Short mmCIF file of C-alpha atoms and ligand atoms in Angstrom, two decimals:
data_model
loop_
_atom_site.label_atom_id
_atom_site.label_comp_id
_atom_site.label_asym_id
_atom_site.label_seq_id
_atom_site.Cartn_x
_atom_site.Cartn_y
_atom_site.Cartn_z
CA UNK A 811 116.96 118.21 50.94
CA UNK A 812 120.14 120.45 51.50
CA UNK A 813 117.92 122.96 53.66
CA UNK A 814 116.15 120.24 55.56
CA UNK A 815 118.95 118.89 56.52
CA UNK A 816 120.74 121.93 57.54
CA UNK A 817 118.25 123.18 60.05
CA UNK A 818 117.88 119.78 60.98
CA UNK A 819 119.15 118.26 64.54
CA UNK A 820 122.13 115.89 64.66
CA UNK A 821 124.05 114.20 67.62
CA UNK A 822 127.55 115.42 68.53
CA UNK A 823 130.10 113.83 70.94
CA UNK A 824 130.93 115.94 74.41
CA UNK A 825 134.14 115.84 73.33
CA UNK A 826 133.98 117.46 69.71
CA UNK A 827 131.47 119.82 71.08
CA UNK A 828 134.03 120.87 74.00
CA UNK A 829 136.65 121.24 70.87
CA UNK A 830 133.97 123.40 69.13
CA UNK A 831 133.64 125.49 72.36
CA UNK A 832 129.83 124.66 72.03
CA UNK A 833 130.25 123.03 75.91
CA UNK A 834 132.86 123.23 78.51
CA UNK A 835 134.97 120.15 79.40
CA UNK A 836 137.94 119.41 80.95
CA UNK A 837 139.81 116.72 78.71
CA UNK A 838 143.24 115.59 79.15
CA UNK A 839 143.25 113.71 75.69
CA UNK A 840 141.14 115.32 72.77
CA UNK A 841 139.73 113.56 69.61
CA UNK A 842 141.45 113.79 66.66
CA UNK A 843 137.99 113.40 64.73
CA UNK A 844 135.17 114.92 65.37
CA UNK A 845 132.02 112.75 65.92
CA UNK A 846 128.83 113.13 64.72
CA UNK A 847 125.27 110.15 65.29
CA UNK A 848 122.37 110.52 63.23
CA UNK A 849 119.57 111.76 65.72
CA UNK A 850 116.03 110.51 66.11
CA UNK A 851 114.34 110.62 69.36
CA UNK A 852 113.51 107.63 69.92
CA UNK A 853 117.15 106.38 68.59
CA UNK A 854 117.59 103.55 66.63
CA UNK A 855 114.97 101.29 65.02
CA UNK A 856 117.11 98.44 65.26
CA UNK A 857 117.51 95.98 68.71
CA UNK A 858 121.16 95.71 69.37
CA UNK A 859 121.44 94.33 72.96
CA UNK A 860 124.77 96.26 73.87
CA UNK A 861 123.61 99.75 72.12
CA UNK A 862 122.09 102.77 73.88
CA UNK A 863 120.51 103.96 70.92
CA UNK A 864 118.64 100.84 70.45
CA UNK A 865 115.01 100.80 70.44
CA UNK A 866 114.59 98.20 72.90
CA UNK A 867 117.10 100.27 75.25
CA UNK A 868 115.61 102.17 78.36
CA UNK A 869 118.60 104.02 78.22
CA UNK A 870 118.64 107.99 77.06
CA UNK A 871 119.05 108.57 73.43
CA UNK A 872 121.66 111.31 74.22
CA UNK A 873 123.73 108.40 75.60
CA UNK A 874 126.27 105.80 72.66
CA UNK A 875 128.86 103.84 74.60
CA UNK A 876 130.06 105.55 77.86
CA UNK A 877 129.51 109.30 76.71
CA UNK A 878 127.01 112.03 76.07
CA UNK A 879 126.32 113.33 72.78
CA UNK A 880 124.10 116.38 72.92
CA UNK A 881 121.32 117.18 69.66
CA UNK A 882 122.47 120.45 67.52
CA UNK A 883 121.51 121.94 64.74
CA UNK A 884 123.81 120.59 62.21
CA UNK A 885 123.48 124.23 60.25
CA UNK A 886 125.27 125.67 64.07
CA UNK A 887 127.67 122.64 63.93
CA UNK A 888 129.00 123.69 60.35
CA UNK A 889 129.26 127.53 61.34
CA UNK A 890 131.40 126.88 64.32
CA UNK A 891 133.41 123.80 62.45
CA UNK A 892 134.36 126.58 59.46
CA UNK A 893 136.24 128.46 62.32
CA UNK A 894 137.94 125.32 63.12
CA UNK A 895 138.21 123.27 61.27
CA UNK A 896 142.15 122.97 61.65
CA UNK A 897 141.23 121.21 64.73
CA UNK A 898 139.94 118.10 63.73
CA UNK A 899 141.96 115.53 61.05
CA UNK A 900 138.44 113.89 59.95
CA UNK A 901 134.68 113.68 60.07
CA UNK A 902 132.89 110.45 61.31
CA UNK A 903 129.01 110.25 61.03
CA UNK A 904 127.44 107.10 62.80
CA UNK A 905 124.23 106.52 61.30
CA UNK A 906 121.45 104.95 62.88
CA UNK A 907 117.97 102.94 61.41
CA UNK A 908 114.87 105.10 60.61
CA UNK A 909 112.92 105.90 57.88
CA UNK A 910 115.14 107.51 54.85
CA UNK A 911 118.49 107.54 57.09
CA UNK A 912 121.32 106.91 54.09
CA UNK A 913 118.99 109.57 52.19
CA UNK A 914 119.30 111.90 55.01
CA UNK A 915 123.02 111.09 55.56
CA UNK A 916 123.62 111.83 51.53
CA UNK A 917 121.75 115.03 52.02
CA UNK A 918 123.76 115.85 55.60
CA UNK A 919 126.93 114.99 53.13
CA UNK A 920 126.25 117.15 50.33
CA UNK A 921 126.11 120.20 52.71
CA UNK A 922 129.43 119.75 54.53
CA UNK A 923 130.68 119.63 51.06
CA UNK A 924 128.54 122.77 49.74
CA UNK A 925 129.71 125.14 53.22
CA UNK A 926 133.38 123.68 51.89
CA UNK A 927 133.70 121.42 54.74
CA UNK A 928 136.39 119.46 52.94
CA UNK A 929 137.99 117.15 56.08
CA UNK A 930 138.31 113.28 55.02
CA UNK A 931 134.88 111.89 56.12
CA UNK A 932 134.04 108.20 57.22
CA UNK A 933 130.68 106.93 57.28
CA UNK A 934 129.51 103.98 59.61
CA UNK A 935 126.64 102.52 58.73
CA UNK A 936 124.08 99.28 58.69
CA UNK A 937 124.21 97.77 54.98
CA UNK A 938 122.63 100.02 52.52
CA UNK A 939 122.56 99.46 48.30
CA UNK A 940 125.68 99.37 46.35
CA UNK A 941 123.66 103.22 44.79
CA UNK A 942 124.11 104.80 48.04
CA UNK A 943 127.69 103.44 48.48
CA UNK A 944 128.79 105.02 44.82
CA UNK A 945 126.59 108.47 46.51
CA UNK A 946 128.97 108.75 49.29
CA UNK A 947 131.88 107.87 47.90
CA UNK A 948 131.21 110.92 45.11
CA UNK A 949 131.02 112.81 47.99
CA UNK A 950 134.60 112.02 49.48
CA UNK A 951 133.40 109.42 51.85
CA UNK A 952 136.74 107.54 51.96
CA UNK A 953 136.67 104.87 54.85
CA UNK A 954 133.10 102.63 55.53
CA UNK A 955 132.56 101.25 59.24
CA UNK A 956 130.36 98.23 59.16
CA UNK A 957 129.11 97.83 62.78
CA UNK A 958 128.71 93.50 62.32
CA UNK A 959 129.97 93.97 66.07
CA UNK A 960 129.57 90.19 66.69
CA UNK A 961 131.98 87.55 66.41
CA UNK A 962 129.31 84.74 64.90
CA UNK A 963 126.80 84.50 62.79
CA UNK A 964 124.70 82.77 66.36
CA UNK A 965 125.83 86.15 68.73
CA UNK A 966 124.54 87.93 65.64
CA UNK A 967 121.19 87.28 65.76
CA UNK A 968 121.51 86.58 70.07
CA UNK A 969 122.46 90.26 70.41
CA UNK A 970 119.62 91.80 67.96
CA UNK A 971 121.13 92.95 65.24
CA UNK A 972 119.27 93.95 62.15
CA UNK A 973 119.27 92.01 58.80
CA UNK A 974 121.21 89.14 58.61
CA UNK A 975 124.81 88.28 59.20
CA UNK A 976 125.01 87.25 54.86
CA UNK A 977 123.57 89.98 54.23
CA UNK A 978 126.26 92.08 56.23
CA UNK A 979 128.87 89.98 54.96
CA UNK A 980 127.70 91.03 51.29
CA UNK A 981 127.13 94.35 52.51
CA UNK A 982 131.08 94.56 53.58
CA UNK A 983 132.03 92.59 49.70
CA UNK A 984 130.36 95.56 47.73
CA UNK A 985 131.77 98.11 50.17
CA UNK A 986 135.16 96.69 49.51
CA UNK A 987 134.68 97.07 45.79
CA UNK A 988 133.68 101.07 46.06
CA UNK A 989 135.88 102.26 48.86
CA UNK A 990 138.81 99.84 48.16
CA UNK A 991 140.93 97.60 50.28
CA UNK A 992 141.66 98.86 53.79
CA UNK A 993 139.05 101.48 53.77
CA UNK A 994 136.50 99.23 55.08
CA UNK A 995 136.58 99.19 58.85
CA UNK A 996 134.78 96.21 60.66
CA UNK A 997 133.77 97.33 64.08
CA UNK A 998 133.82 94.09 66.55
CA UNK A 999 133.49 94.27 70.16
CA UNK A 1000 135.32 92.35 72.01
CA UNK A 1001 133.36 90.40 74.99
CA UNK A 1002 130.18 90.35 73.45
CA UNK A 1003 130.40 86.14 74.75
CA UNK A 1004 132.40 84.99 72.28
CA UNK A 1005 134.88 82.36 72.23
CA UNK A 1006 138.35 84.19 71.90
CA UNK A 1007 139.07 81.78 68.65
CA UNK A 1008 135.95 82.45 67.13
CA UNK A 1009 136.87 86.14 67.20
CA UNK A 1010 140.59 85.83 66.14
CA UNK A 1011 139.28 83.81 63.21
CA UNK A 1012 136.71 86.36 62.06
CA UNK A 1013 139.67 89.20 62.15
CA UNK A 1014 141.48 86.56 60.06
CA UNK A 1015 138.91 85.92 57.47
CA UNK A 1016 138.02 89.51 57.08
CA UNK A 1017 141.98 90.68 56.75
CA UNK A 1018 142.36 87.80 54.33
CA UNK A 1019 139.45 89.60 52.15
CA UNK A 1020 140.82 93.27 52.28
CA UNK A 1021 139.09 94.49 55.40
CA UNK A 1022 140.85 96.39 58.44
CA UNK A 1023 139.14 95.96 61.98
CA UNK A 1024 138.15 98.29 64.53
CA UNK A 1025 138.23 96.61 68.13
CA UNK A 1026 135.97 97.87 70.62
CA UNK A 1027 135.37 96.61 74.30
CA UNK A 1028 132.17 95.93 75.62
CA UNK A 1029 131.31 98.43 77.90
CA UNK A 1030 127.82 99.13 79.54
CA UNK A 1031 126.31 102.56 80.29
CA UNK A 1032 125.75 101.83 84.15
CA UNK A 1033 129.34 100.42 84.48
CA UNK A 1034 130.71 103.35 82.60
CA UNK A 1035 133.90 100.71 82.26
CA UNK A 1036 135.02 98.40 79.75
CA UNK A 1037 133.68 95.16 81.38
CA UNK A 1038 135.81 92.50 79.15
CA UNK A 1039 139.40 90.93 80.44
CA UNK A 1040 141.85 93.42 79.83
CA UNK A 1041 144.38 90.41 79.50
CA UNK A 1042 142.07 89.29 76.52
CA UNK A 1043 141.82 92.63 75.17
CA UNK A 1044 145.58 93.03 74.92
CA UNK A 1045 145.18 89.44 72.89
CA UNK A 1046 142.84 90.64 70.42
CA UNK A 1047 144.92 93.68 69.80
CA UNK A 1048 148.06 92.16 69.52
CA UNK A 1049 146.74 89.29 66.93
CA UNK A 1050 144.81 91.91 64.67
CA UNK A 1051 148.13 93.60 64.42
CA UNK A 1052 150.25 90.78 63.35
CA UNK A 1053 147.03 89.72 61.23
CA UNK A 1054 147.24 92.86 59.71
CA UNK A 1055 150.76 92.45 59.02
CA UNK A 1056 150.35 89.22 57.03
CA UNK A 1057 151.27 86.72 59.59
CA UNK A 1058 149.09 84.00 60.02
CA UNK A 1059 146.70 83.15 63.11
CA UNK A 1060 148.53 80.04 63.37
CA UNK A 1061 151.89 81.83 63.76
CA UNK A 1062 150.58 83.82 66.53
CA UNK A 1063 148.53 82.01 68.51
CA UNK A 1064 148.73 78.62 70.13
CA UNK A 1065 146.61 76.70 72.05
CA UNK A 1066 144.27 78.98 71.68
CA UNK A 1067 146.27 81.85 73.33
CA UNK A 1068 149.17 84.24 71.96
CA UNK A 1069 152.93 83.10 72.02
CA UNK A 1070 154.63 84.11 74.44
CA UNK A 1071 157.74 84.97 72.93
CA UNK A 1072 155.91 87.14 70.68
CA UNK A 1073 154.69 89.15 73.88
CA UNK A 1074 158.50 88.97 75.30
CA UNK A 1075 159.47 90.53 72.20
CA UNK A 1076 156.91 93.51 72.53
CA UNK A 1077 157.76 94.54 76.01
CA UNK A 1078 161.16 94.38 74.84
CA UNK A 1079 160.84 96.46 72.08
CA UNK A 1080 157.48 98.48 73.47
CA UNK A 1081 158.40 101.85 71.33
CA UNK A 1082 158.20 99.46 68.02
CA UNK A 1083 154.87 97.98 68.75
CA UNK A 1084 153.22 100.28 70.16
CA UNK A 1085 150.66 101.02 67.72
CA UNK A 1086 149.24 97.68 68.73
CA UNK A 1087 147.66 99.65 71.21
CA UNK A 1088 146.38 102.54 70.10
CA UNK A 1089 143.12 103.20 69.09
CA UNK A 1090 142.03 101.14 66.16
CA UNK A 1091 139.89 102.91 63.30
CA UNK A 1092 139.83 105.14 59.96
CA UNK A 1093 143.02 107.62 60.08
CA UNK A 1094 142.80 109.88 63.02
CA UNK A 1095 140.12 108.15 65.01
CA UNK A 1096 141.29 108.08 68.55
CA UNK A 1097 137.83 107.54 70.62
CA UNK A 1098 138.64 109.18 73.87
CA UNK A 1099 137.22 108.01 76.88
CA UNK A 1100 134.66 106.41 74.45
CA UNK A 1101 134.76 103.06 75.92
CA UNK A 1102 137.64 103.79 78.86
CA UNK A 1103 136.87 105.35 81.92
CA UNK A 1104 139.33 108.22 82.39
CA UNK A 1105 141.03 106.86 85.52
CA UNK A 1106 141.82 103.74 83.12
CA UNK A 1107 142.86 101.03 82.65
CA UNK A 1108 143.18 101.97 78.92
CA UNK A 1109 142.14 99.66 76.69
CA UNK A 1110 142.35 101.64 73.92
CA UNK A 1111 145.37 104.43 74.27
CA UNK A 1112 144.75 107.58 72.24
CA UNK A 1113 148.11 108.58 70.49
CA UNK A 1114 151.55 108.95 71.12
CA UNK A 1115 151.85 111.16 74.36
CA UNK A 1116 149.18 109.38 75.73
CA UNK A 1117 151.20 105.82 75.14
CA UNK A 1118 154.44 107.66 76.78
CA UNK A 1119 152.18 108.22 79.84
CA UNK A 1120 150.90 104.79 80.10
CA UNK A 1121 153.62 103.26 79.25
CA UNK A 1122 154.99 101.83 82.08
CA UNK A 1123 151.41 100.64 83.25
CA UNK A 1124 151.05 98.48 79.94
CA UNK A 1125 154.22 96.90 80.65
CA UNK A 1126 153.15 95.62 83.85
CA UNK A 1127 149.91 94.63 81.99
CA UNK A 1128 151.87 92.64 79.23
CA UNK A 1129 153.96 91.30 81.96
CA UNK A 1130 150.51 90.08 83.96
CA UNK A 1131 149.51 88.59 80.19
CA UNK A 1132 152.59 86.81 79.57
CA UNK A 1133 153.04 85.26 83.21
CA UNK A 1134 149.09 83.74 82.36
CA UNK A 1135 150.27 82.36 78.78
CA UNK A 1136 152.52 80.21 80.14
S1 SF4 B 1161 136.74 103.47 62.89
FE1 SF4 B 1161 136.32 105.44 63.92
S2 SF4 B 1161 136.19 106.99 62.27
FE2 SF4 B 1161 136.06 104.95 61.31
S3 SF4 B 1161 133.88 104.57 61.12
FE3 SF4 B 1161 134.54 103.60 63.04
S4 SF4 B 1161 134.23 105.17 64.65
FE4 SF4 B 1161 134.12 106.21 62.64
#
């Protein structure tokens, strides 16, 4: 399986190839991680609505969000990656549906870790047997992403996605178990027609069980923008952040919306909070220009000299949020 893999193809961000020197970009902000999707040319078995690589999707497979990511042979990946791999903090493999994908992603695995490839890895992935969990974790897999993407169990199966939304939820239970609290990451898009409770209650539920999120907004290919309120954005991020700090949805939010002394006391004290706004994922996952277009407006902002640039600009956003709370 180990040679298979090796001289098999995989998917690789523009941006971690531009860091490997395997294509030339010019990129203000650079990923901390470097990014790797399953390939299959014909992408993804499953029917996602919002997801390039779904089958249903007209869109080319070299396309995942609003970025490229170009086919390589993994075995050239790893040669250039043992040069530098200083560069990158962490390893995150997307997979995607096809026939044998978590055994393929268990054989891609135990190659980084045979060429010494020894960078923290995460693994997203559809729900797969508790076996395959135990696999990757052996393999120093130490964060999950679980792509449930949807707010409700209705957008769930409105949107196309594969299985069910128990069977993710169980899915997200055992991977809890293996990797441990906080190492699960929930990926949710925000804007996928949800009703902004429904989502703040999901992050709430899945905090409550040991989970961490990973916010996303919906952005199309042809838009090449995030096309959900920023003002709603800025919500989501600034409840998951409280959530995650043990305060309660009810102590953040009312009527529906966020207090607005709690967003008085952010742009007062902007330096404190400002990891509300940066990228949310596994350690060192920073997504640039993954979902924002690089003129902005940042929805996600990709570490700290990044947030010192656009600083002033999010406090005229926060302002622009707290004037429509009232
Ligand atoms: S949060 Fe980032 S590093 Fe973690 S699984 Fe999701 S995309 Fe990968």
């Amino acid at each position: 399986m180990i040679r298979e893999v090796s001289e098999g193809l995989i998917r690789v961000s523009i941006g971690s190839l531009a860091l490997l020197d395997l294509v030339s970009l010019n990129m203000k902000y650079k990923p901390t991680t470097l990014y790797m999707l399953q390939y299959s040319p014909y992408g993804c078995l499953a029917r996602c609505s919002f997801c390039s690589q779904s089958f249903s999707s007209r869109v080319s497979k070299k396309y995942l969000s609003r970025i490229t990511w170009y086919s390589v042979k993994l075995s050239s990946i790893v040669e250039k990656l043992i040069d530098k791999k200083k560069l990158f903090k962490r390893i995150c493999f997307q997979t995607i549906l096809k026939k044998y994908f978590i055994q393929e992603t268990v054989g891609i695995m135990e190659y980084l870790r045979e060429q010494n490839i020894e960078l923290p890895v995460s693994i997203a992935t559809t729900p797969v047997s508790k076996y395959y969990l135990e696999k990757l974790y052996d393999l120093g897999v130490d964060y999950l992403g679980v792509g449930l993407d949807t707010a409700t169990p209705i957008l769930f199966i409105k949107h196309g996605k594969p299985y069910t939304w128990s069977v993710y939820m169980e899915f997200i239970e055992n991977a809890l178990e293996i990797f441990g609290e906080k190492h699960v990451y929930v990926h949710l898009i925000v804007g996928l027609g949800e009703d902004s409770l429904e989502l703040y209650s999901l992050m709430e539920k899945l905090i409550n069980i040991g989970c961490n999120i990973a916010l996303f907004p919906y952005t199309s290919i042809d838009k090449r923008s995030p096309l959900v309120d920023l003002r709603y954005y800025r919500s989501t991020q600034i409840i998951r952040y409280f959530l995650q700090k043990n305060y309660k949805l009810e102590e953040i939010v009312e009527d529906g919306i966020v207090k607005r002394e709690l967003i008085e006391e952010i742009i007062s004290n902007l330096d404190k909070y400002y990891e509300i706004f940066i990228t949310t994922g596994c350690p060192h996952c920073n997504r640039p220009y993954y979902t924002e277009n690089p003129k902005g407006p940042f929805y996600n902002i990709y570490g700290n000299d990044h947030f010192e640039e656009y600083k002033r600009r999010l406090i005229e956003e926060l302002k622009q949020l707290s004037k429509f709370n009232r």
